[in-house]
PDB file of C-alpha atoms in Angstrom:
ATOM      1  CA  UNK H   1      -8.371 -45.568 240.159  1.00 42.00           C
ATOM      2  CA  UNK H   2      -9.699 -45.115 236.750  1.00 42.00           C
ATOM      3  CA  UNK H   3     -13.297 -46.114 236.178  1.00 43.00           C
ATOM      4  CA  UNK H   4     -12.333 -47.227 232.446  1.00 42.00           C
ATOM      5  CA  UNK H   5     -12.483 -50.970 232.090  1.00 38.00           C
ATOM      6  CA  UNK H   6      -9.333 -52.576 231.124  1.00 35.00           C
ATOM      7  CA  UNK H   7      -9.683 -54.033 227.735  1.00 39.00           C
ATOM      8  CA  UNK H   8      -6.916 -56.792 226.723  1.00 43.00           C
ATOM      9  CA  UNK H   9      -5.835 -57.869 223.468  1.00 48.00           C
ATOM     10  CA  UNK H  10      -6.759 -61.514 222.785  1.00 54.00           C
ATOM     11  CA  UNK H  11      -4.089 -63.497 221.182  1.00 50.00           C
ATOM     12  CA  UNK H  12      -5.465 -63.196 217.544  1.00 75.00           C
ATOM     13  CA  UNK H  13      -5.602 -59.510 218.041  1.00 78.00           C
ATOM     14  CA  UNK H  14      -2.091 -59.275 219.369  1.00 82.00           C
ATOM     15  CA  UNK H  15      -0.620 -61.517 216.460  1.00 80.00           C
ATOM     16  CA  UNK H  16      -2.623 -59.361 213.638  1.00 84.00           C
ATOM     17  CA  UNK H  17      -1.438 -56.262 215.450  1.00 87.00           C
ATOM     18  CA  UNK H  18       2.225 -57.404 215.384  1.00 91.00           C
ATOM     19  CA  UNK H  19       1.659 -58.618 211.397  1.00 92.00           C
ATOM     20  CA  UNK H  20       0.545 -55.452 210.607  1.00 94.00           C
ATOM     21  CA  UNK H  21       3.640 -53.712 212.204  1.00 94.00           C
ATOM     22  CA  UNK H  22       6.062 -56.134 210.592  1.00 96.00           C
ATOM     23  CA  UNK H  23       4.356 -56.228 207.007  1.00 96.00           C
ATOM     24  CA  UNK H  24       3.971 -52.209 207.111  1.00 95.00           C
ATOM     25  CA  UNK H  25       7.751 -51.947 208.007  1.00 97.00           C
ATOM     26  CA  UNK H  26       8.584 -54.497 204.853  1.00 97.00           C
ATOM     27  CA  UNK H  27       6.146 -52.791 202.483  1.00 97.00           C
ATOM     28  CA  UNK H  28       7.631 -49.187 203.372  1.00 96.00           C
ATOM     29  CA  UNK H  29      11.139 -50.465 202.970  1.00 98.00           C
ATOM     30  CA  UNK H  30      10.289 -52.345 199.968  1.00 97.00           C
ATOM     31  CA  UNK H  31       8.422 -49.650 197.759  1.00 97.00           C
ATOM     32  CA  UNK H  32      10.836 -47.112 199.083  1.00 98.00           C
ATOM     33  CA  UNK H  33      13.692 -49.123 197.760  1.00 98.00           C
ATOM     34  CA  UNK H  34      12.155 -49.954 194.566  1.00 98.00           C
ATOM     35  CA  UNK H  35      11.111 -46.179 193.798  1.00 97.00           C
ATOM     36  CA  UNK H  36      14.844 -45.587 194.450  1.00 98.00           C
ATOM     37  CA  UNK H  37      16.103 -48.274 192.390  1.00 97.00           C
ATOM     38  CA  UNK H  38      13.627 -47.376 189.579  1.00 97.00           C
ATOM     39  CA  UNK H  39      14.074 -43.479 190.195  1.00 97.00           C
ATOM     40  CA  UNK H  40      14.558 -42.743 186.319  1.00 96.00           C
ATOM     41  CA  UNK H  41      11.279 -44.168 185.936  1.00 96.00           C
ATOM     42  CA  UNK H  42       9.643 -42.141 188.687  1.00 96.00           C
ATOM     43  CA  UNK H  43      11.178 -39.150 187.265  1.00 96.00           C
ATOM     44  CA  UNK H  44       9.963 -39.597 183.710  1.00 94.00           C
ATOM     45  CA  UNK H  45       6.305 -39.706 185.348  1.00 95.00           C
ATOM     46  CA  UNK H  46       6.939 -36.588 187.138  1.00 94.00           C
ATOM     47  CA  UNK H  47       7.934 -34.912 183.935  1.00 93.00           C
ATOM     48  CA  UNK H  48       4.948 -36.035 182.218  1.00 90.00           C
ATOM     49  CA  UNK H  49       2.758 -34.670 185.308  1.00 92.00           C
ATOM     50  CA  UNK H  50       4.154 -31.122 184.739  1.00 93.00           C
ATOM     51  CA  UNK H  51       2.324 -30.796 181.721  1.00 86.00           C
ATOM     52  CA  UNK H  52      -1.028 -29.296 181.557  1.00 81.00           C
ATOM     53  CA  UNK H  53      -3.454 -32.241 180.617  1.00 78.00           C
ATOM     54  CA  UNK H  54      -1.690 -34.565 183.418  1.00 85.00           C
ATOM     55  CA  UNK H  55      -1.179 -32.659 186.382  1.00 89.00           C
ATOM     56  CA  UNK H  56      -3.761 -34.793 187.924  1.00 91.00           C
ATOM     57  CA  UNK H  57      -0.840 -37.424 188.149  1.00 92.00           C
ATOM     58  CA  UNK H  58       0.366 -35.768 191.383  1.00 95.00           C
ATOM     59  CA  UNK H  59      -2.551 -36.665 193.222  1.00 96.00           C
ATOM     60  CA  UNK H  60      -3.026 -40.253 192.106  1.00 96.00           C
ATOM     61  CA  UNK H  61      -0.529 -41.580 194.828  1.00 96.00           C
ATOM     62  CA  UNK H  62      -2.178 -39.462 197.877  1.00 97.00           C
ATOM     63  CA  UNK H  63      -5.974 -40.402 196.530  1.00 97.00           C
ATOM     64  CA  UNK H  64      -4.602 -43.935 196.485  1.00 97.00           C
ATOM     65  CA  UNK H  65      -3.291 -43.506 200.184  1.00 96.00           C
ATOM     66  CA  UNK H  66      -6.626 -41.890 201.208  1.00 98.00           C
ATOM     67  CA  UNK H  67      -8.627 -44.845 199.880  1.00 98.00           C
ATOM     68  CA  UNK H  68      -6.428 -47.282 201.747  1.00 97.00           C
ATOM     69  CA  UNK H  69      -6.797 -45.254 204.809  1.00 96.00           C
ATOM     70  CA  UNK H  70     -10.400 -45.137 204.626  1.00 97.00           C
ATOM     71  CA  UNK H  71     -10.389 -48.974 204.685  1.00 96.00           C
ATOM     72  CA  UNK H  72      -8.240 -49.307 207.659  1.00 94.00           C
ATOM     73  CA  UNK H  73     -11.166 -50.625 209.870  1.00 94.00           C
ATOM     74  CA  UNK H  74     -11.651 -53.249 207.133  1.00 95.00           C
ATOM     75  CA  UNK H  75      -7.963 -54.032 207.019  1.00 94.00           C
ATOM     76  CA  UNK H  76      -7.677 -54.434 210.794  1.00 92.00           C
ATOM     77  CA  UNK H  77      -9.771 -57.272 210.663  1.00 92.00           C
ATOM     78  CA  UNK H  78      -7.527 -58.939 208.256  1.00 94.00           C
ATOM     79  CA  UNK H  79      -4.025 -60.630 208.985  1.00 93.00           C
ATOM     80  CA  UNK H  80      -1.567 -59.894 206.489  1.00 96.00           C
ATOM     81  CA  UNK H  81       0.376 -63.156 205.499  1.00 94.00           C
ATOM     82  CA  UNK H  82       3.082 -63.195 202.865  1.00 95.00           C
ATOM     83  CA  UNK H  83       1.862 -64.528 199.438  1.00 95.00           C
ATOM     84  CA  UNK H  84       5.165 -65.977 197.496  1.00 94.00           C
ATOM     85  CA  UNK H  85       2.949 -66.577 194.541  1.00 94.00           C
ATOM     86  CA  UNK H  86       3.019 -63.016 193.804  1.00 94.00           C
ATOM     87  CA  UNK H  87       6.637 -63.240 193.223  1.00 93.00           C
ATOM     88  CA  UNK H  88       5.946 -64.878 189.752  1.00 94.00           C
ATOM     89  CA  UNK H  89       4.123 -61.444 188.815  1.00 94.00           C
ATOM     90  CA  UNK H  90       7.292 -59.779 190.123  1.00 95.00           C
ATOM     91  CA  UNK H  91       9.729 -61.283 187.525  1.00 94.00           C
ATOM     92  CA  UNK H  92       7.624 -60.605 184.495  1.00 96.00           C
ATOM     93  CA  UNK H  93       7.006 -56.719 185.567  1.00 96.00           C
ATOM     94  CA  UNK H  94      10.510 -56.476 186.176  1.00 95.00           C
ATOM     95  CA  UNK H  95      11.336 -58.164 182.487  1.00 96.00           C
ATOM     96  CA  UNK H  96       8.652 -55.972 181.033  1.00 96.00           C
ATOM     97  CA  UNK H  97      10.339 -52.750 182.590  1.00 97.00           C
ATOM     98  CA  UNK H  98      13.856 -53.861 181.536  1.00 97.00           C
ATOM     99  CA  UNK H  99      12.396 -54.731 177.752  1.00 96.00           C
ATOM    100  CA  UNK H 100      10.629 -51.325 177.954  1.00 95.00           C
ATOM    101  CA  UNK H 101      13.683 -49.815 179.167  1.00 95.00           C
ATOM    102  CA  UNK H 102      16.046 -51.105 176.275  1.00 95.00           C
ATOM    103  CA  UNK H 103      13.628 -49.695 173.804  1.00 94.00           C
ATOM    104  CA  UNK H 104      13.076 -46.665 175.566  1.00 90.00           C
ATOM    105  CA  UNK H 105       9.325 -46.745 175.845  1.00 91.00           C
ATOM    106  CA  UNK H 106       8.333 -44.693 178.866  1.00 91.00           C
ATOM    107  CA  UNK H 107       4.728 -45.465 178.949  1.00 91.00           C
ATOM    108  CA  UNK H 108       5.405 -49.347 179.270  1.00 93.00           C
ATOM    109  CA  UNK H 109       8.256 -48.706 181.954  1.00 96.00           C
ATOM    110  CA  UNK H 110       5.716 -46.747 184.036  1.00 96.00           C
ATOM    111  CA  UNK H 111       3.025 -49.312 183.729  1.00 96.00           C
ATOM    112  CA  UNK H 112       5.750 -52.129 184.740  1.00 97.00           C
ATOM    113  CA  UNK H 113       6.856 -50.184 187.837  1.00 98.00           C
ATOM    114  CA  UNK H 114       3.413 -49.712 189.032  1.00 97.00           C
ATOM    115  CA  UNK H 115       2.577 -53.453 188.495  1.00 97.00           C
ATOM    116  CA  UNK H 116       5.850 -54.420 190.193  1.00 98.00           C
ATOM    117  CA  UNK H 117       4.882 -52.154 193.156  1.00 98.00           C
ATOM    118  CA  UNK H 118       1.645 -53.863 193.317  1.00 98.00           C
ATOM    119  CA  UNK H 119       3.314 -57.357 193.383  1.00 97.00           C
ATOM    120  CA  UNK H 120       5.382 -56.457 195.854  1.00 98.00           C
ATOM    121  CA  UNK H 121       2.505 -55.240 198.110  1.00 97.00           C
ATOM    122  CA  UNK H 122       0.454 -58.247 197.361  1.00 97.00           C
ATOM    123  CA  UNK H 123       3.979 -60.632 197.995  1.00 97.00           C
ATOM    124  CA  UNK H 124       4.136 -58.686 201.637  1.00 97.00           C
ATOM    125  CA  UNK H 125       0.705 -58.560 202.899  1.00 97.00           C
ATOM    126  CA  UNK H 126      -0.985 -61.649 201.090  1.00 96.00           C
ATOM    127  CA  UNK H 127      -3.986 -62.207 198.803  1.00 96.00           C
ATOM    128  CA  UNK H 128      -6.680 -61.455 201.329  1.00 96.00           C
ATOM    129  CA  UNK H 129      -5.488 -58.059 201.837  1.00 97.00           C
ATOM    130  CA  UNK H 130      -4.485 -57.176 198.479  1.00 97.00           C
ATOM    131  CA  UNK H 131      -8.450 -58.089 197.341  1.00 97.00           C
ATOM    132  CA  UNK H 132      -9.381 -55.507 199.987  1.00 97.00           C
ATOM    133  CA  UNK H 133      -7.328 -52.954 198.327  1.00 97.00           C
ATOM    134  CA  UNK H 134      -7.939 -53.888 194.996  1.00 97.00           C
ATOM    135  CA  UNK H 135      -9.228 -50.621 193.778  1.00 97.00           C
ATOM    136  CA  UNK H 136      -6.995 -48.608 195.703  1.00 98.00           C
ATOM    137  CA  UNK H 137      -3.998 -50.353 194.331  1.00 97.00           C
ATOM    138  CA  UNK H 138      -5.549 -50.525 190.685  1.00 96.00           C
ATOM    139  CA  UNK H 139      -5.986 -46.746 190.878  1.00 96.00           C
ATOM    140  CA  UNK H 140      -2.459 -46.289 190.998  1.00 96.00           C
ATOM    141  CA  UNK H 141      -2.432 -47.023 187.206  1.00 93.00           C
ATOM    142  CA  UNK H 142      -3.752 -43.617 186.640  1.00 91.00           C
ATOM    143  CA  UNK H 143      -0.203 -42.335 187.815  1.00 93.00           C
ATOM    144  CA  UNK H 144       1.034 -43.262 184.170  1.00 90.00           C
ATOM    145  CA  UNK H 145      -1.255 -41.563 181.672  1.00 78.00           C
ATOM    146  CA  UNK H 146      -1.466 -43.227 178.100  1.00 76.00           C
ATOM    147  CA  UNK H 147      -0.265 -40.355 176.226  1.00 66.00           C
ATOM    148  CA  UNK H 148      -1.110 -42.200 173.087  1.00 67.00           C
ATOM    149  CA  UNK H 149      -5.107 -42.133 174.112  1.00 66.00           C
ATOM    150  CA  UNK H 150      -5.197 -38.774 175.658  1.00 63.00           C
ATOM    151  CA  UNK H 151      -3.252 -36.520 173.447  1.00 67.00           C
ATOM    152  CA  UNK H 152      -5.606 -37.057 170.532  1.00 72.00           C
ATOM    153  CA  UNK H 153      -8.581 -36.429 172.761  1.00 72.00           C
ATOM    154  CA  UNK H 154      -7.401 -33.284 174.970  1.00 70.00           C
ATOM    155  CA  UNK H 155      -8.272 -30.195 172.506  1.00 77.00           C
ATOM    156  CA  UNK H 156     -11.509 -31.548 171.520  1.00 82.00           C
ATOM    157  CA  UNK H 157     -12.530 -32.245 175.014  1.00 80.00           C
ATOM    158  CA  UNK H 158     -11.259 -28.672 176.064  1.00 81.00           C
ATOM    159  CA  UNK H 159     -13.316 -27.152 173.000  1.00 87.00           C
ATOM    160  CA  UNK H 160     -16.512 -29.308 173.849  1.00 87.00           C
ATOM    161  CA  UNK H 161     -16.421 -28.205 177.650  1.00 89.00           C
ATOM    162  CA  UNK H 162     -15.916 -24.384 176.714  1.00 88.00           C
ATOM    163  CA  UNK H 163     -18.703 -24.542 174.135  1.00 88.00           C
ATOM    164  CA  UNK H 164     -20.806 -26.338 176.530  1.00 89.00           C
ATOM    165  CA  UNK H 165     -20.500 -23.918 179.173  1.00 90.00           C
ATOM    166  CA  UNK H 166     -21.016 -20.995 176.728  1.00 90.00           C
ATOM    167  CA  UNK H 167     -24.316 -22.331 175.732  1.00 91.00           C
ATOM    168  CA  UNK H 168     -25.360 -22.772 179.521  1.00 90.00           C
ATOM    169  CA  UNK H 169     -24.485 -19.343 180.315  1.00 89.00           C
ATOM    170  CA  UNK H 170     -26.287 -18.224 177.430  1.00 90.00           C
ATOM    171  CA  UNK H 171     -29.546 -20.016 178.292  1.00 90.00           C
ATOM    172  CA  UNK H 172     -29.280 -18.273 181.791  1.00 90.00           C
ATOM    173  CA  UNK H 173     -29.135 -14.852 180.216  1.00 88.00           C
ATOM    174  CA  UNK H 174     -25.386 -14.314 180.910  1.00 87.00           C
ATOM    175  CA  UNK H 175     -23.710 -12.299 177.939  1.00 82.00           C
ATOM    176  CA  UNK H 176     -20.590 -14.231 176.890  1.00 81.00           C
TER     177      UNK H 176
END
């Protein structure tokens, strides 16, 4: 009736597809659970993102998701397999968060939370997939801006940019 050929998935493709569905569901539930469990840390990040120099923080997760989406064809060739060695990183990340929480060091709490999320994903999808996602996952670290590094540089960078633009406009003959 139809002229299109029927493509049947091979056994390995079927296994890979079901592994991705299972890993995706587990990853979504785990990440959502961690974000809910550590909601105070997530909210502290959101408060920082509302200040002028750090508004880029709202874009970090969507950009990371977009980077992962761009790798979807490469990822489709891989089969996610749980990597329980990643649990050895989840425990120190959780302990680091707890220590930072006890001394109220928000930046360290935020970094520990991001590391916990990355280690959780590694535990679920395995080493092979995590290596393929190294850049998008590492990019998530920009969600926790290092205030102690950025604050002293912010005003000098703004002044430099303004001076540079004024000089360029004057070179083109535009009165400023």
